[in-house]
């Protein structure tokens, strides 16, 4: 069962409404859109900084288009499981190995901050 909470909410009858999930889904969508808009802003701001643009407005359309195209790539359940396992395994790299590598590089190069001007 892919969405057990929504499936269980469908079976609870209310007097005036047929299904309870009609109350749950709009509240859930507000939190999802809030999170997605924050991610879009951060990604577009990062791309505009990377390409040395003054405004991130041009990058927003690119980020939205790219994320929509990427969202349609996995079609089967096995594809989603593969993406999930890759994300879980890469979390170890980005949470443990990458900061440790940066720490080693900082000790090797020992770059000090210069005086502020």
PDB file of C-alpha atoms in Angstrom:
ATOM      1  CA  UNK A   1       0.000   0.000   0.000  1.00  0.00           C
ATOM      2  CA  UNK A   2       1.823   3.161  -1.157  1.00  0.00           C
ATOM      3  CA  UNK A   3      -0.063   5.777   0.941  1.00  0.00           C
ATOM      4  CA  UNK A   4      -1.443   4.075   4.074  1.00  0.00           C
ATOM      5  CA  UNK A   5      -2.429   7.249   5.960  1.00  0.00           C
ATOM      6  CA  UNK A   6      -4.560   8.598   3.133  1.00  0.00           C
ATOM      7  CA  UNK A   7      -6.037   5.142   2.570  1.00  0.00           C
ATOM      8  CA  UNK A   8      -7.058   4.908   6.237  1.00  0.00           C
ATOM      9  CA  UNK A   9      -8.489   8.432   6.236  1.00  0.00           C
ATOM     10  CA  UNK A  10     -10.780   7.525   3.348  1.00  0.00           C
ATOM     11  CA  UNK A  11     -12.608   4.979   5.477  1.00  0.00           C
ATOM     12  CA  UNK A  12     -13.572   7.399   8.290  1.00  0.00           C
ATOM     13  CA  UNK A  13     -17.027   8.818   7.547  1.00  0.00           C
ATOM     14  CA  UNK A  14     -18.109  12.238   8.751  1.00  0.00           C
ATOM     15  CA  UNK A  15     -21.658  13.510   8.858  1.00  0.00           C
ATOM     16  CA  UNK A  16     -21.273  16.291   6.333  1.00  0.00           C
ATOM     17  CA  UNK A  17     -18.273  15.055   4.353  1.00  0.00           C
ATOM     18  CA  UNK A  18     -17.833  11.779   2.588  1.00  0.00           C
ATOM     19  CA  UNK A  19     -14.092  11.464   3.178  1.00  0.00           C
ATOM     20  CA  UNK A  20     -11.689  12.910   5.763  1.00  0.00           C
ATOM     21  CA  UNK A  21      -8.756  12.986   3.341  1.00  0.00           C
ATOM     22  CA  UNK A  22     -10.326  16.059   1.727  1.00  0.00           C
ATOM     23  CA  UNK A  23      -9.377  17.944   4.928  1.00  0.00           C
ATOM     24  CA  UNK A  24      -5.936  16.387   5.269  1.00  0.00           C
ATOM     25  CA  UNK A  25      -4.686  16.904   1.695  1.00  0.00           C
ATOM     26  CA  UNK A  26      -4.945  20.741   1.497  1.00  0.00           C
ATOM     27  CA  UNK A  27      -3.067  21.130   4.790  1.00  0.00           C
ATOM     28  CA  UNK A  28      -0.393  18.724   3.577  1.00  0.00           C
ATOM     29  CA  UNK A  29      -0.112  20.510   0.219  1.00  0.00           C
ATOM     30  CA  UNK A  30       0.528  23.863   1.923  1.00  0.00           C
ATOM     31  CA  UNK A  31       3.530  22.450   3.774  1.00  0.00           C
ATOM     32  CA  UNK A  32       4.825  20.710   0.632  1.00  0.00           C
ATOM     33  CA  UNK A  33       4.594  23.867  -1.487  1.00  0.00           C
ATOM     34  CA  UNK A  34       6.330  25.853   1.249  1.00  0.00           C
ATOM     35  CA  UNK A  35       9.240  23.417   1.292  1.00  0.00           C
ATOM     36  CA  UNK A  36       9.468  23.216  -2.495  1.00  0.00           C
ATOM     37  CA  UNK A  37       9.503  27.002  -2.889  1.00  0.00           C
ATOM     38  CA  UNK A  38      12.381  27.233  -0.424  1.00  0.00           C
ATOM     39  CA  UNK A  39      14.334  24.616  -2.367  1.00  0.00           C
ATOM     40  CA  UNK A  40      13.621  26.399  -5.659  1.00  0.00           C
ATOM     41  CA  UNK A  41      14.804  29.702  -4.211  1.00  0.00           C
ATOM     42  CA  UNK A  42      18.015  28.176  -2.843  1.00  0.00           C
ATOM     43  CA  UNK A  43      18.759  26.357  -6.103  1.00  0.00           C
ATOM     44  CA  UNK A  44      18.093  29.392  -8.293  1.00  0.00           C
ATOM     45  CA  UNK A  45      20.128  31.647  -6.018  1.00  0.00           C
ATOM     46  CA  UNK A  46      23.009  29.142  -6.117  1.00  0.00           C
ATOM     47  CA  UNK A  47      22.902  28.887  -9.906  1.00  0.00           C
ATOM     48  CA  UNK A  48      22.844  32.658 -10.279  1.00  0.00           C
ATOM     49  CA  UNK A  49      25.828  32.910  -7.921  1.00  0.00           C
ATOM     50  CA  UNK A  50      27.643  30.178  -9.845  1.00  0.00           C
ATOM     51  CA  UNK A  51      27.171  31.964 -13.170  1.00  0.00           C
ATOM     52  CA  UNK A  52      27.783  35.413 -11.607  1.00  0.00           C
ATOM     53  CA  UNK A  53      24.339  36.786 -12.415  1.00  0.00           C
ATOM     54  CA  UNK A  54      22.988  39.780 -10.523  1.00  0.00           C
ATOM     55  CA  UNK A  55      19.436  38.453 -10.306  1.00  0.00           C
ATOM     56  CA  UNK A  56      18.255  34.900  -9.731  1.00  0.00           C
ATOM     57  CA  UNK A  57      14.980  35.419 -11.635  1.00  0.00           C
ATOM     58  CA  UNK A  58      16.326  33.885 -14.853  1.00  0.00           C
ATOM     59  CA  UNK A  59      17.530  30.798 -13.020  1.00  0.00           C
ATOM     60  CA  UNK A  60      14.129  30.078 -11.455  1.00  0.00           C
ATOM     61  CA  UNK A  61      12.581  28.956 -14.730  1.00  0.00           C
ATOM     62  CA  UNK A  62      15.582  26.731 -15.447  1.00  0.00           C
ATOM     63  CA  UNK A  63      15.397  25.137 -11.985  1.00  0.00           C
ATOM     64  CA  UNK A  64      11.637  24.493 -12.234  1.00  0.00           C
ATOM     65  CA  UNK A  65      11.947  23.036 -15.737  1.00  0.00           C
ATOM     66  CA  UNK A  66      14.894  20.834 -14.769  1.00  0.00           C
ATOM     67  CA  UNK A  67      13.166  19.546 -11.630  1.00  0.00           C
ATOM     68  CA  UNK A  68       9.984  18.729 -13.563  1.00  0.00           C
ATOM     69  CA  UNK A  69      11.971  16.831 -16.204  1.00  0.00           C
ATOM     70  CA  UNK A  70      13.889  14.915 -13.542  1.00  0.00           C
ATOM     71  CA  UNK A  71      10.648  14.083 -11.714  1.00  0.00           C
ATOM     72  CA  UNK A  72       9.282  12.304 -14.798  1.00  0.00           C
ATOM     73  CA  UNK A  73      12.376  10.111 -15.320  1.00  0.00           C
ATOM     74  CA  UNK A  74      11.609   7.269 -12.879  1.00  0.00           C
ATOM     75  CA  UNK A  75       8.542   5.364 -14.049  1.00  0.00           C
ATOM     76  CA  UNK A  76       8.638   2.049 -12.185  1.00  0.00           C
ATOM     77  CA  UNK A  77       8.714   1.210  -8.490  1.00  0.00           C
ATOM     78  CA  UNK A  78      12.191  -0.320  -8.914  1.00  0.00           C
ATOM     79  CA  UNK A  79      13.475   3.018 -10.209  1.00  0.00           C
ATOM     80  CA  UNK A  80      12.215   4.776  -7.085  1.00  0.00           C
ATOM     81  CA  UNK A  81      13.847   2.140  -4.870  1.00  0.00           C
ATOM     82  CA  UNK A  82      17.142   2.557  -6.744  1.00  0.00           C
ATOM     83  CA  UNK A  83      17.027   6.342  -6.287  1.00  0.00           C
ATOM     84  CA  UNK A  84      16.235   5.864  -2.596  1.00  0.00           C
ATOM     85  CA  UNK A  85      19.167   3.499  -2.071  1.00  0.00           C
ATOM     86  CA  UNK A  86      21.514   5.873  -3.911  1.00  0.00           C
ATOM     87  CA  UNK A  87      20.311   8.763  -1.721  1.00  0.00           C
ATOM     88  CA  UNK A  88      20.801   6.721   1.462  1.00  0.00           C
ATOM     89  CA  UNK A  89      24.287   5.631   0.470  1.00  0.00           C
ATOM     90  CA  UNK A  90      25.349   9.108  -0.653  1.00  0.00           C
ATOM     91  CA  UNK A  91      24.211  10.527   2.702  1.00  0.00           C
ATOM     92  CA  UNK A  92      27.126   8.718   4.358  1.00  0.00           C
ATOM     93  CA  UNK A  93      29.529  10.309   1.909  1.00  0.00           C
ATOM     94  CA  UNK A  94      28.210  13.845   2.379  1.00  0.00           C
ATOM     95  CA  UNK A  95      27.767  13.598   6.151  1.00  0.00           C
ATOM     96  CA  UNK A  96      30.988  11.774   7.091  1.00  0.00           C
ATOM     97  CA  UNK A  97      33.531  11.467   4.290  1.00  0.00           C
ATOM     98  CA  UNK A  98      33.198  14.895   2.653  1.00  0.00           C
ATOM     99  CA  UNK A  99      33.584  16.974   5.868  1.00  0.00           C
ATOM    100  CA  UNK A 100      36.477  14.748   6.939  1.00  0.00           C
ATOM    101  CA  UNK A 101      38.156  15.293   3.558  1.00  0.00           C
ATOM    102  CA  UNK A 102      37.696  19.060   3.894  1.00  0.00           C
ATOM    103  CA  UNK A 103      39.211  18.930   7.390  1.00  0.00           C
ATOM    104  CA  UNK A 104      42.268  17.096   6.071  1.00  0.00           C
ATOM    105  CA  UNK A 105      42.633  19.587   3.210  1.00  0.00           C
ATOM    106  CA  UNK A 106      42.410  22.515   5.618  1.00  0.00           C
ATOM    107  CA  UNK A 107      45.211  21.064   7.740  1.00  0.00           C
ATOM    108  CA  UNK A 108      47.344  20.393   4.654  1.00  0.00           C
ATOM    109  CA  UNK A 109      47.072  23.874   3.184  1.00  0.00           C
ATOM    110  CA  UNK A 110      46.739  25.799   6.496  1.00  0.00           C
ATOM    111  CA  UNK A 111      45.408  28.890   4.822  1.00  0.00           C
ATOM    112  CA  UNK A 112      45.040  31.663   7.374  1.00  0.00           C
ATOM    113  CA  UNK A 113      42.619  34.562   7.218  1.00  0.00           C
ATOM    114  CA  UNK A 114      44.174  37.810   6.175  1.00  0.00           C
ATOM    115  CA  UNK A 115      43.623  41.122   7.939  1.00  0.00           C
ATOM    116  CA  UNK A 116      40.320  42.767   7.151  1.00  0.00           C
ATOM    117  CA  UNK A 117      40.517  45.910   5.044  1.00  0.00           C
TER     118      UNK A 117
END
